[in-house]
XYZ file of N, CA and C in Angstrom:
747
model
N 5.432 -26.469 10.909
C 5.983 -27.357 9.894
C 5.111 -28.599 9.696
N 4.491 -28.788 10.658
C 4.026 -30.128 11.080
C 2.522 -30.168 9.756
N 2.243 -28.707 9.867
C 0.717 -28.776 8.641
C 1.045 -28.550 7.579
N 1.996 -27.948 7.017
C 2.571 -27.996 5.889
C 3.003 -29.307 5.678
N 3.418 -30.234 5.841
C 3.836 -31.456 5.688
C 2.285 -32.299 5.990
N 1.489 -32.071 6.427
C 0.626 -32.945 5.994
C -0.237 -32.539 5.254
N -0.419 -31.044 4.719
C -1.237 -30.715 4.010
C -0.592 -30.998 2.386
N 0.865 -31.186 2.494
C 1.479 -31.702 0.700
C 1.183 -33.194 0.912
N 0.972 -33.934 1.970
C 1.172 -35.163 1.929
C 0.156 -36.059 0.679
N -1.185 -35.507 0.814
C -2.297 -35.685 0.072
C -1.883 -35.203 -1.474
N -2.380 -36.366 -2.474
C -2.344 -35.685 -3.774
C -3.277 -34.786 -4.651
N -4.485 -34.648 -4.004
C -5.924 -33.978 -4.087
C -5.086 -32.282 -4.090
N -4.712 -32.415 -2.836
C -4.353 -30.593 -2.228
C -2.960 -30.508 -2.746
N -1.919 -31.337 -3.390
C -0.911 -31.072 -4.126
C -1.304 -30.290 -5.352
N -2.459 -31.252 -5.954
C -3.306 -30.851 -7.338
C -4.050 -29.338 -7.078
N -4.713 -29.121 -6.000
C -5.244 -27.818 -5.881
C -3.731 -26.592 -5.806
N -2.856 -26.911 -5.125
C -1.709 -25.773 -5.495
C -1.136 -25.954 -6.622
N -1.078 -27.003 -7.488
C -0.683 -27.007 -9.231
C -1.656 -25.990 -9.397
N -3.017 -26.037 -9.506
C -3.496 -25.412 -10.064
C -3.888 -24.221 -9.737
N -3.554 -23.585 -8.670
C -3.593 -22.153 -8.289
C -2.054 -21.380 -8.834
N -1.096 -22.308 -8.777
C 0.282 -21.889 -9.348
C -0.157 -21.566 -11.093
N -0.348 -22.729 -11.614
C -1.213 -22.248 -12.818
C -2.074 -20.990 -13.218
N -2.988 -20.752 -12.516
C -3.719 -19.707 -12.645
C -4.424 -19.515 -11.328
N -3.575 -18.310 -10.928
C -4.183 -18.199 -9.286
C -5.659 -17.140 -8.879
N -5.896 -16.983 -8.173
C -6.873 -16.208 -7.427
C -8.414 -17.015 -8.196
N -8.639 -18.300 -7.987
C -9.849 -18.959 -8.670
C -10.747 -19.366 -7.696
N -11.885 -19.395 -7.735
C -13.205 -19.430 -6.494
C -13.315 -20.770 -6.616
N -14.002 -21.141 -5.610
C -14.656 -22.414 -5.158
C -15.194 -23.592 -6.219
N -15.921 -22.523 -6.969
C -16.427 -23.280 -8.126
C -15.614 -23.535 -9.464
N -14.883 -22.909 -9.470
C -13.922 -23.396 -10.995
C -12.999 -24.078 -10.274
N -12.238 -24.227 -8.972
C -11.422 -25.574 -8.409
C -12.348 -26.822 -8.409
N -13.832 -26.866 -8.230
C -14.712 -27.896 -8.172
C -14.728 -28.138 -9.507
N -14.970 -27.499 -10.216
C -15.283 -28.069 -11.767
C -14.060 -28.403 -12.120
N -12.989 -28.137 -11.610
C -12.150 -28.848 -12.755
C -11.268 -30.003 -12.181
N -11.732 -30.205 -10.830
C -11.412 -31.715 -9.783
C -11.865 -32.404 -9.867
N -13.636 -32.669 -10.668
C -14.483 -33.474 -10.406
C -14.512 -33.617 -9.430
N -14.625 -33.261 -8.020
C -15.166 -33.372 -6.826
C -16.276 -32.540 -6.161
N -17.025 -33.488 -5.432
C -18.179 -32.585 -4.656
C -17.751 -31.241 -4.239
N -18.269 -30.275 -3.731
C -18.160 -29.148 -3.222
C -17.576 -29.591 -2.063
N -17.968 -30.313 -1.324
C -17.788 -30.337 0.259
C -16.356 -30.705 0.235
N -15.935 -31.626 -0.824
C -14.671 -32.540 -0.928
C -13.815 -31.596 -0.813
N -13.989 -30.122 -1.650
C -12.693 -29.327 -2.803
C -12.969 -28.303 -1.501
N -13.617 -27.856 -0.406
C -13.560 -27.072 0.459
C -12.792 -28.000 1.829
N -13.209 -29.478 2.011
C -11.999 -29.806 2.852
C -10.695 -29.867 2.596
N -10.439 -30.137 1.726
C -9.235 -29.981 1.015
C -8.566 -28.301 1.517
N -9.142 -27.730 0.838
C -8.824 -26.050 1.085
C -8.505 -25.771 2.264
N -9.623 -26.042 3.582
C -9.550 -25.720 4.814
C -8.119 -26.406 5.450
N -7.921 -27.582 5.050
C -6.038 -28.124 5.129
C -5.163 -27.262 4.900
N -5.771 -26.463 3.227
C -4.058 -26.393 2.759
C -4.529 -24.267 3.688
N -5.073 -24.038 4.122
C -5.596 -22.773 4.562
C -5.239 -22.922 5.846
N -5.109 -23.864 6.867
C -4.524 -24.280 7.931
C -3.527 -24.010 8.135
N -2.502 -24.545 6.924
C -1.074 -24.612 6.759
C -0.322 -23.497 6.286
N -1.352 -22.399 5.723
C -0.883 -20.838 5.616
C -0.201 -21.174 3.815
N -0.484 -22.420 2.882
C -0.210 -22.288 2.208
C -1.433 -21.728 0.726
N -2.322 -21.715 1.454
C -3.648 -20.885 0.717
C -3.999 -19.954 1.190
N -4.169 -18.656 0.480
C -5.203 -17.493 1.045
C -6.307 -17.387 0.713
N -6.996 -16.602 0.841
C -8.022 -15.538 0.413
C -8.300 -14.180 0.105
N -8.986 -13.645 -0.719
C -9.238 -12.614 -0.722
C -10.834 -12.374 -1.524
N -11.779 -11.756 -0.371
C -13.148 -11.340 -1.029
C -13.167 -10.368 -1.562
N -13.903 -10.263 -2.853
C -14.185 -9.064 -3.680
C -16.074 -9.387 -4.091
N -16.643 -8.461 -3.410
C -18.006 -8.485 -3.350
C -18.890 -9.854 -2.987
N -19.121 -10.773 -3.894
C -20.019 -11.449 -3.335
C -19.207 -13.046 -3.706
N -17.670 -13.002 -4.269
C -16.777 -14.110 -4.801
C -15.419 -14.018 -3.755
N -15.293 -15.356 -3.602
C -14.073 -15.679 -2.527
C -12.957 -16.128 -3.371
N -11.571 -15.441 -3.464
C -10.504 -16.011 -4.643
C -10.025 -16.701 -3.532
N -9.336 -18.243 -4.312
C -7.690 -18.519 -3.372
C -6.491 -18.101 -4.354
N -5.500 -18.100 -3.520
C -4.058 -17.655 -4.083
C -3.087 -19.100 -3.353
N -2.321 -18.889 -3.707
C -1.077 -19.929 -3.020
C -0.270 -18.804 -2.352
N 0.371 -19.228 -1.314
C 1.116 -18.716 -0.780
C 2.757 -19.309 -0.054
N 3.326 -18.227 -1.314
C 4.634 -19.298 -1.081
C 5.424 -19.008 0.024
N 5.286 -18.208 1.218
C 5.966 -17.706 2.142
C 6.785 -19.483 2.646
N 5.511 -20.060 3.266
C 6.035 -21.721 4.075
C 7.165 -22.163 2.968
N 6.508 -22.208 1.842
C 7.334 -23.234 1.141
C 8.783 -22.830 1.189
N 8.967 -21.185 1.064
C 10.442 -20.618 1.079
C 11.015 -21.176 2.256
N 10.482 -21.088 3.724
C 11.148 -21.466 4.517
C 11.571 -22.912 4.653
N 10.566 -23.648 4.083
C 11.122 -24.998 4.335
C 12.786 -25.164 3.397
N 12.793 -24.416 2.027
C 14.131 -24.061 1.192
C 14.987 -23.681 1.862
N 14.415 -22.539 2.743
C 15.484 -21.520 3.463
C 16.011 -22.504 4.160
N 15.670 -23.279 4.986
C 15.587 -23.975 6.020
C 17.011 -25.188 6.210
N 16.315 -25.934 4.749
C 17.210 -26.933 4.796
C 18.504 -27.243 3.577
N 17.434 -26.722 2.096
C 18.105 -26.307 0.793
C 19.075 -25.632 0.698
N 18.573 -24.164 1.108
C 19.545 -23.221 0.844
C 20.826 -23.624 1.661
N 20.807 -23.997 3.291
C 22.050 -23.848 4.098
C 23.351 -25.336 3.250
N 22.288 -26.271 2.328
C 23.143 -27.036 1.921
C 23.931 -26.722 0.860
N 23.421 -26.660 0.223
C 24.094 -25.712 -1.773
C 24.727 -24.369 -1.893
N 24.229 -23.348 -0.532
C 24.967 -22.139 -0.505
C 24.868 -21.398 -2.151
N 24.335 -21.779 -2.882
C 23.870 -21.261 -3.742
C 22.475 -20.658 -4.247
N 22.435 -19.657 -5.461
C 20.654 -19.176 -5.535
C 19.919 -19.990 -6.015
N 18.574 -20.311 -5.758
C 17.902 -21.354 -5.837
C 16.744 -20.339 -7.097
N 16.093 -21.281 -7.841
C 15.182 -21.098 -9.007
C 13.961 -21.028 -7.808
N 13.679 -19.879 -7.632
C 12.346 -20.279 -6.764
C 10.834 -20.454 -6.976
N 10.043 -21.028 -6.673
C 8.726 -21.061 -7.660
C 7.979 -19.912 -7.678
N 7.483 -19.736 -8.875
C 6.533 -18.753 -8.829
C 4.748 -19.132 -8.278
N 4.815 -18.659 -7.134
C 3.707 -18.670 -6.477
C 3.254 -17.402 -5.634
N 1.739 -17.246 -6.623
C 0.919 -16.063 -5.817
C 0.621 -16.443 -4.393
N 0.811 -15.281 -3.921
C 0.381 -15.673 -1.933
C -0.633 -14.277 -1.509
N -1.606 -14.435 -1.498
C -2.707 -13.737 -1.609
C -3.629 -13.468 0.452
N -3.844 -12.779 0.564
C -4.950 -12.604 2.360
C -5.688 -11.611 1.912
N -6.656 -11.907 3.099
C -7.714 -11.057 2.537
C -7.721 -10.003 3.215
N -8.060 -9.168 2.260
C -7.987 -6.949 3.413
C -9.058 -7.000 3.882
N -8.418 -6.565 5.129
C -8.879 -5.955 6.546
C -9.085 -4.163 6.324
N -8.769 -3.401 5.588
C -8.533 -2.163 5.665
C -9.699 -1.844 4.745
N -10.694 -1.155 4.864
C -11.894 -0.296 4.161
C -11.113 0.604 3.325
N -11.077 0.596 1.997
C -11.016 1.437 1.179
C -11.424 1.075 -0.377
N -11.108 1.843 -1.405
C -11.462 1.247 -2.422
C -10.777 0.153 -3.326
N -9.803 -0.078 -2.470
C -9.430 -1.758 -3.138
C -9.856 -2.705 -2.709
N -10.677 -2.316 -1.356
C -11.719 -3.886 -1.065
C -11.958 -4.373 -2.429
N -12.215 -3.575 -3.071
C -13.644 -4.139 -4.323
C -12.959 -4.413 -5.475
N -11.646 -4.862 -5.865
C -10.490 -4.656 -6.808
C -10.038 -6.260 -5.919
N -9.403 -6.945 -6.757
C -9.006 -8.519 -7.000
C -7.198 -8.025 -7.103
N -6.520 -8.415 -6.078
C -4.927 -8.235 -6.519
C -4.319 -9.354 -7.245
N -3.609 -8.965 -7.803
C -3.149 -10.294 -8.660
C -1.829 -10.772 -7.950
N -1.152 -10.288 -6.810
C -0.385 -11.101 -5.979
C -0.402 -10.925 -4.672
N -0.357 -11.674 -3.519
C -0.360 -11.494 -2.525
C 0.713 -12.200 -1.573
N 1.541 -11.874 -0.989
C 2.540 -12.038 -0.093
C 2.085 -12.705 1.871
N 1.814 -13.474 2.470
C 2.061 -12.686 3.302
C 2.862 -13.841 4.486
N 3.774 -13.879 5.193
C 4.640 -13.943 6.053
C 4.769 -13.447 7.362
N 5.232 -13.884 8.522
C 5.728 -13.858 10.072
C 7.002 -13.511 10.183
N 7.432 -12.631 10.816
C 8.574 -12.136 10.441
C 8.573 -11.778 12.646
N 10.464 -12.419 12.885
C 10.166 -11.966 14.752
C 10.757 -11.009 14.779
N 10.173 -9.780 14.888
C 10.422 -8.684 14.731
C 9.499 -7.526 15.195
N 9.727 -6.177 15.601
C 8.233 -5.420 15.889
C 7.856 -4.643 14.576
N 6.438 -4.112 14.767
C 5.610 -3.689 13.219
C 7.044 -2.227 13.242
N 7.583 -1.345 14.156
C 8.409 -0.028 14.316
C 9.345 -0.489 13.507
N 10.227 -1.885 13.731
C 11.538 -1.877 12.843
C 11.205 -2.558 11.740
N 10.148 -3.279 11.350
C 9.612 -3.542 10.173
C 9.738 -2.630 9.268
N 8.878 -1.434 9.756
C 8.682 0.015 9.413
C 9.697 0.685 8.645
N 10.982 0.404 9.881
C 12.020 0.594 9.726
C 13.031 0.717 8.180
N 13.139 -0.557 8.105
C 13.715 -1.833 7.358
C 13.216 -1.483 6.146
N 11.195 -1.303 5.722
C 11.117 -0.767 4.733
C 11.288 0.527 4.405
N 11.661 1.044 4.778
C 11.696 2.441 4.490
C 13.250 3.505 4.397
N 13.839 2.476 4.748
C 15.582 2.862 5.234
C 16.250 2.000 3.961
N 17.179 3.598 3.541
C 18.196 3.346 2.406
C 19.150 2.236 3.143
N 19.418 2.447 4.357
C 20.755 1.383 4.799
C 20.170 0.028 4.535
N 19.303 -0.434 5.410
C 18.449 -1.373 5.554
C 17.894 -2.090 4.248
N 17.460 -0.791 3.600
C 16.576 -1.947 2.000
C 18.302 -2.009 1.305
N 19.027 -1.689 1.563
C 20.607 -2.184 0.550
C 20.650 -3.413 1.164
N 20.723 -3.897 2.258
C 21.194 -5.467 2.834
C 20.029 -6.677 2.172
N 18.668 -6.195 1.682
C 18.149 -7.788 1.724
C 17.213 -6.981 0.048
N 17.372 -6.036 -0.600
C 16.536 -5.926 -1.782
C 17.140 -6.733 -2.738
N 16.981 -7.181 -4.129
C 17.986 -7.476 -4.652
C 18.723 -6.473 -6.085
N 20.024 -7.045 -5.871
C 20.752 -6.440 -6.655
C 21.721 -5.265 -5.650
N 21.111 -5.137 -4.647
C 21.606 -4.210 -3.521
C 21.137 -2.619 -3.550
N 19.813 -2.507 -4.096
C 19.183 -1.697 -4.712
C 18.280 -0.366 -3.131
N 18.785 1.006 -2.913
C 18.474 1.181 -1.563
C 17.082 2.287 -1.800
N 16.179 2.381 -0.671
C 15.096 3.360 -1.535
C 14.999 4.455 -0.311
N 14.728 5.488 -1.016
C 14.643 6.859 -0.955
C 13.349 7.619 -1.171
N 13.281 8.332 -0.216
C 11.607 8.860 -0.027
C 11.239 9.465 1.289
N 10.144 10.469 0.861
C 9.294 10.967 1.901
C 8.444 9.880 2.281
N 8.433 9.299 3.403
C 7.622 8.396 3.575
C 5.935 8.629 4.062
N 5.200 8.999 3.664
C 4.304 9.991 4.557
C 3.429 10.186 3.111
N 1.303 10.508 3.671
C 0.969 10.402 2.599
C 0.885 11.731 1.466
N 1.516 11.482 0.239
C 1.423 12.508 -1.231
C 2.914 12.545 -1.789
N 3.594 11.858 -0.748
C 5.211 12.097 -1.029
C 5.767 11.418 -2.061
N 7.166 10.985 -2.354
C 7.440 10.411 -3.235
C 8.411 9.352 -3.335
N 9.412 8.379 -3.964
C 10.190 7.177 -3.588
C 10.801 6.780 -4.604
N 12.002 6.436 -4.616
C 12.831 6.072 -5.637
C 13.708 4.708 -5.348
N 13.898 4.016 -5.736
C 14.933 2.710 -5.197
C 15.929 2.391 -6.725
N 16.979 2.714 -5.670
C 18.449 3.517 -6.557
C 19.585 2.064 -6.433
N 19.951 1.988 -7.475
C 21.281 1.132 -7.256
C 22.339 2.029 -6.623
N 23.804 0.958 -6.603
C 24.838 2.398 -5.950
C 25.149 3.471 -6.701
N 24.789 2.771 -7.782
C 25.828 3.475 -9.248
C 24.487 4.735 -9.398
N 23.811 4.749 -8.513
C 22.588 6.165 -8.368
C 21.822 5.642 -9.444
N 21.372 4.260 -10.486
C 20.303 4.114 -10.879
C 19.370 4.164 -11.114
N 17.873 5.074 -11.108
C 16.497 4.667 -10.347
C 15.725 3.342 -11.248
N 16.007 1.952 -10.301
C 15.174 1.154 -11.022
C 13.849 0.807 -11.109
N 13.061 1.176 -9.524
C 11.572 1.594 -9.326
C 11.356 3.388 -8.853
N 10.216 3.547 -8.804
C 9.889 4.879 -8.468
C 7.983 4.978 -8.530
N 7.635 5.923 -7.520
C 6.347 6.222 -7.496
C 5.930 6.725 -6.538
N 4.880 7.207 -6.346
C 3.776 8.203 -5.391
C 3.116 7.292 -3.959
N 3.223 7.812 -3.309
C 2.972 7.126 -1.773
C 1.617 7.637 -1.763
N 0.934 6.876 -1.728
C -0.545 6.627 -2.024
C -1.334 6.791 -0.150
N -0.611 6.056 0.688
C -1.136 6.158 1.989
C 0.101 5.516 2.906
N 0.256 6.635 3.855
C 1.017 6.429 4.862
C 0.861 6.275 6.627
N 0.803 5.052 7.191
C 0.217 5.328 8.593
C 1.572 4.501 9.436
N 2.599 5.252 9.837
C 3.720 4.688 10.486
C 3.648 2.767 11.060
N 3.989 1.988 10.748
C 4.297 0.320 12.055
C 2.691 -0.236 11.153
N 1.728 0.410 10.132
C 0.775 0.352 10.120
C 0.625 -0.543 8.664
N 0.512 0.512 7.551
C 0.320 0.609 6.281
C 0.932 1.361 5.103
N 1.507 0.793 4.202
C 2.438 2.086 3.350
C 1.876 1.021 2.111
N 0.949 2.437 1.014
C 0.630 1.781 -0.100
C 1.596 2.711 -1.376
N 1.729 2.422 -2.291
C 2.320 3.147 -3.380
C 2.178 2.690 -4.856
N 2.720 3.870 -6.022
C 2.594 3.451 -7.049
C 3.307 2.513 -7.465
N 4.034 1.927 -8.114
C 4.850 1.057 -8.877
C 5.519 0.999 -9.818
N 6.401 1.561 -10.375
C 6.888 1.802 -11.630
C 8.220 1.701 -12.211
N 8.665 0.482 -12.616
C 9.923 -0.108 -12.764
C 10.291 0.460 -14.114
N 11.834 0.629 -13.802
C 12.418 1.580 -14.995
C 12.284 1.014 -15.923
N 12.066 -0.316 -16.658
C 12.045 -1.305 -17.406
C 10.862 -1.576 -18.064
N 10.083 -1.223 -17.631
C 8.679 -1.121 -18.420
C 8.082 0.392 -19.131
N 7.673 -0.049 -20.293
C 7.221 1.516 -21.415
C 6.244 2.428 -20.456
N 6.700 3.880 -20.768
C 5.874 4.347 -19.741
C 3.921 4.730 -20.176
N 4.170 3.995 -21.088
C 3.071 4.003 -21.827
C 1.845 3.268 -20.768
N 2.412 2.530 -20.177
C 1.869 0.918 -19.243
C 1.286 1.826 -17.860
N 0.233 1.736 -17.639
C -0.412 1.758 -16.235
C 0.158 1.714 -15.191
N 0.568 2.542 -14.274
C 1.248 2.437 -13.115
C 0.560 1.047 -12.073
N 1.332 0.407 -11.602
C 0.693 -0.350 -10.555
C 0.994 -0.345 -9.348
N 0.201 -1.103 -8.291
C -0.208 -0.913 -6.916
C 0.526 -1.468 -6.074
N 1.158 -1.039 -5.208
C 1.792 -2.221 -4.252
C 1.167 -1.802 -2.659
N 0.771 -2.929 -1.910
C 0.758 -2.575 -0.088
C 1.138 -3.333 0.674
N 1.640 -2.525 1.606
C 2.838 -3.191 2.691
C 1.470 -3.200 4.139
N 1.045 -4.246 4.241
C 0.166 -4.362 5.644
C 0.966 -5.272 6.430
N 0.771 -4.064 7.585
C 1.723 -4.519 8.944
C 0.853 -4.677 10.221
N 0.952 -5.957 10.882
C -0.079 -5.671 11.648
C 0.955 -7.030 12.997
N 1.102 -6.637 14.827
C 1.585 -7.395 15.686
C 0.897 -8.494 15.400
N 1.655 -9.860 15.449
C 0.986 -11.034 15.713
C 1.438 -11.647 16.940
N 1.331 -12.138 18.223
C 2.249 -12.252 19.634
C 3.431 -11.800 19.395
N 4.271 -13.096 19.120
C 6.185 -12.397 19.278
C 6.307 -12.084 18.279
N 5.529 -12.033 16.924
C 6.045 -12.000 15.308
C 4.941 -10.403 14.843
N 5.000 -10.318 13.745
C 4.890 -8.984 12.864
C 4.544 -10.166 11.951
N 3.230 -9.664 11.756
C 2.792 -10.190 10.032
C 2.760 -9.064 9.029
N 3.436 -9.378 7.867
C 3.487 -8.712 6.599
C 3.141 -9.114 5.486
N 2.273 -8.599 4.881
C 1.370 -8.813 3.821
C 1.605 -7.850 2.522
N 2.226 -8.447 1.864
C 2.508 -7.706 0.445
C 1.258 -8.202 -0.978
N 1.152 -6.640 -0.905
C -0.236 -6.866 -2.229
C 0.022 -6.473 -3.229
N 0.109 -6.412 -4.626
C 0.107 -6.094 -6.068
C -0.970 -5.772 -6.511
N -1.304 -4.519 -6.666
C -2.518 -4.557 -7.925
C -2.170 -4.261 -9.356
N -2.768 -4.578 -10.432
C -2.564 -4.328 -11.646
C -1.065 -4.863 -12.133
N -0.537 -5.544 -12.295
C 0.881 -6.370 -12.534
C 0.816 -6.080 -13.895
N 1.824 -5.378 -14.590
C 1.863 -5.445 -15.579
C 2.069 -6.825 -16.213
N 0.780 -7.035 -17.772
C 0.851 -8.534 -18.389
C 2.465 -8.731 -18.941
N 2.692 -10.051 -18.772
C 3.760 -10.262 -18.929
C 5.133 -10.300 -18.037
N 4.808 -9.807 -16.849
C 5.858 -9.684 -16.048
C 5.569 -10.601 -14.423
N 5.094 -11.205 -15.383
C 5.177 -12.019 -13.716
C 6.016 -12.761 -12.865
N 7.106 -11.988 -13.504
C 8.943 -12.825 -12.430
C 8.788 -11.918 -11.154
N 7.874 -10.938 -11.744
C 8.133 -9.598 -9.902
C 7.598 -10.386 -8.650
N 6.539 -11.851 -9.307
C 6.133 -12.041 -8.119
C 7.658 -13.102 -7.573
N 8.267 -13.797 -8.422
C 9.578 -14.202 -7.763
C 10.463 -13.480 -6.988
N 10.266 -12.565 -7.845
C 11.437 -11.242 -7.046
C 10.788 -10.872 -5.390
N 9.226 -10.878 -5.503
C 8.513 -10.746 -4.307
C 8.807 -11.314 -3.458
N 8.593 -12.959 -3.949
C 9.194 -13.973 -2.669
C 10.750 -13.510 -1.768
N 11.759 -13.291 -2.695
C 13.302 -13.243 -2.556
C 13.059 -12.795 -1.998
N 12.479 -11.364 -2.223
C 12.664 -10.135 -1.160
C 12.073 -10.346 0.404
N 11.541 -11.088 0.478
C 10.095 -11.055 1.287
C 11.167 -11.686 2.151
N 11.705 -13.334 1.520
C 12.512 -14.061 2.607
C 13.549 -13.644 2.910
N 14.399 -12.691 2.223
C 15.345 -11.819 2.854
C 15.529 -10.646 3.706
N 14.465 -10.192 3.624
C 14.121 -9.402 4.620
C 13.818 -9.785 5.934
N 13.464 -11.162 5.491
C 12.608 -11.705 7.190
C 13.781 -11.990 7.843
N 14.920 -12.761 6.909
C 16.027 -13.707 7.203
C 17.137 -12.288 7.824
N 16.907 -11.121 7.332
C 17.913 -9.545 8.151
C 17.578 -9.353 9.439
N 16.102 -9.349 9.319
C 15.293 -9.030 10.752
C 15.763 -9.634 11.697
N 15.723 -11.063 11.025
C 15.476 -12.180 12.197
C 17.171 -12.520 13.016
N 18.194 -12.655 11.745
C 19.471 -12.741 12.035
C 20.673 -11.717 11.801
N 20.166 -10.932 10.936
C 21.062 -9.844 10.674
C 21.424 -10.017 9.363
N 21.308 -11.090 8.708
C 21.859 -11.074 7.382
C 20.531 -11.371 6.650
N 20.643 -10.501 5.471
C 20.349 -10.761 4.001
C 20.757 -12.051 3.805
N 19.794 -12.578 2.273
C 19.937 -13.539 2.026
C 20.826 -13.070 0.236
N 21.182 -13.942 -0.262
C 21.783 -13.468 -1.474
C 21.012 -14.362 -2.823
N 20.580 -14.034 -3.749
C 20.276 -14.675 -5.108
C 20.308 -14.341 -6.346
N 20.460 -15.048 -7.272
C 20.780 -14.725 -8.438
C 20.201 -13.599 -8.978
């Protein structure tokens, strides 16, 4: 808590997350050009708010993007906001972006959202949690449960009660406590539109499970999924951690 609070304290690195919230995944040099500050200035800055887990990264060939990452900020909401108002909170839309560790051909591909969060929990019931109709009903929203071969070529559906299918798509790569990538395809969008990418990277961190949620290809125009991302993200952590789902509008 302690770097998150001093990394907003400064108005320099407030201004660098305006402007990644604005338009996220931007390199070194277009945050410099448009701070008027030295290079050295707009990279200390960074290395603060990158400290505080509220900046990522992600390399794509020979360019370094940052993203914002709203995991901290939820908790500080979760934390103190939410337990006061007991009501759903407008949450910000902020990309939260890390950089892949996994060799394949999305090294070389730029995601347009990135998730990623500490969750005290092991990578098995993580595993779990995503992949279980009981489990994704307590913290998805809308109470929405998903269904699937989990395993890689198989397939996945996430069903309201009323048997809905509001997402659905092809399991792209499956490695149990590990990695689960898939297509994307919300009932709500023309099927005319490009399927898109989602990955669930799971990897032990000491007592916690880090989870890293990636987006590729977001359909234009829909960028509330990355809100919906956050919700989900902190409700899931908030099941793990205590048993309950969180609830929002």
């Amino acid at each position: 808590m302690d770097a998150i609070f001093k990394a907003l304290s400064d108005e320099t690195r407030r201004q660098l997350l305006d402007m990644l919230r604005s338009r996220d995944g931007q390199t070194l040099t277009e945050l410099e050009s448009a701070l008027g500050m030295t290079r050295f200035g707009v990279m200390k800055h960074l290395k603060v708010l990158e400290a505080a887990s509220l900046v990522v990264t992600h390399r794509s060939g020979r360019f370094k993007y940052h993203y914002l990452n709203a995991a901290p900020l939820q908790s500080l909401v979760d934390r103190w906001i939410e337990p006061l108002t007991r009501q759903p909170l407008t949450r910000a839309i902020l990309d939260l972006k890390v950089e892949l560790e996994r060799t394949s051909t999305m090294d070389t591909v730029r995601p347009d959202f990135i998730l990623e969060t500490f969750i005290r929990t092991t990578p098995d019931k993580l595993w779990e949690a995503l992949t279980s109709a009981e489990l994704s009903r307590r913290y998805n929203l809308r109470g929405t449960e998903i269904h699937g071969q989990f395993e890689t070529g198989g397939k996945y559906e996430h069903r309201t009660a009323e048997g809905k299918v509001m997402v659905s798509g092809d399991i792209l790569f499956a490695e149990r406590g590990k990695r689960l990538e898939m297509t994307f395809i919300p009932s709500w969008i023309p099927s005319d539109i490009k399927p898109s990418r989602i990955v669930y990277e799971i990897k032990p961190a000491g007592e916690t499970t880090k989870l890293t949620i990636l987006h590729y290809d977001l359909p234009e125009g829909h960028e509330g999924l990355k809100e919906a991302w956050a919700q989900i993200a902190s409700s899931l952590k908030s099941l793990l951690e205590t048993g309950h789902g969180l609830a929002f509008a």
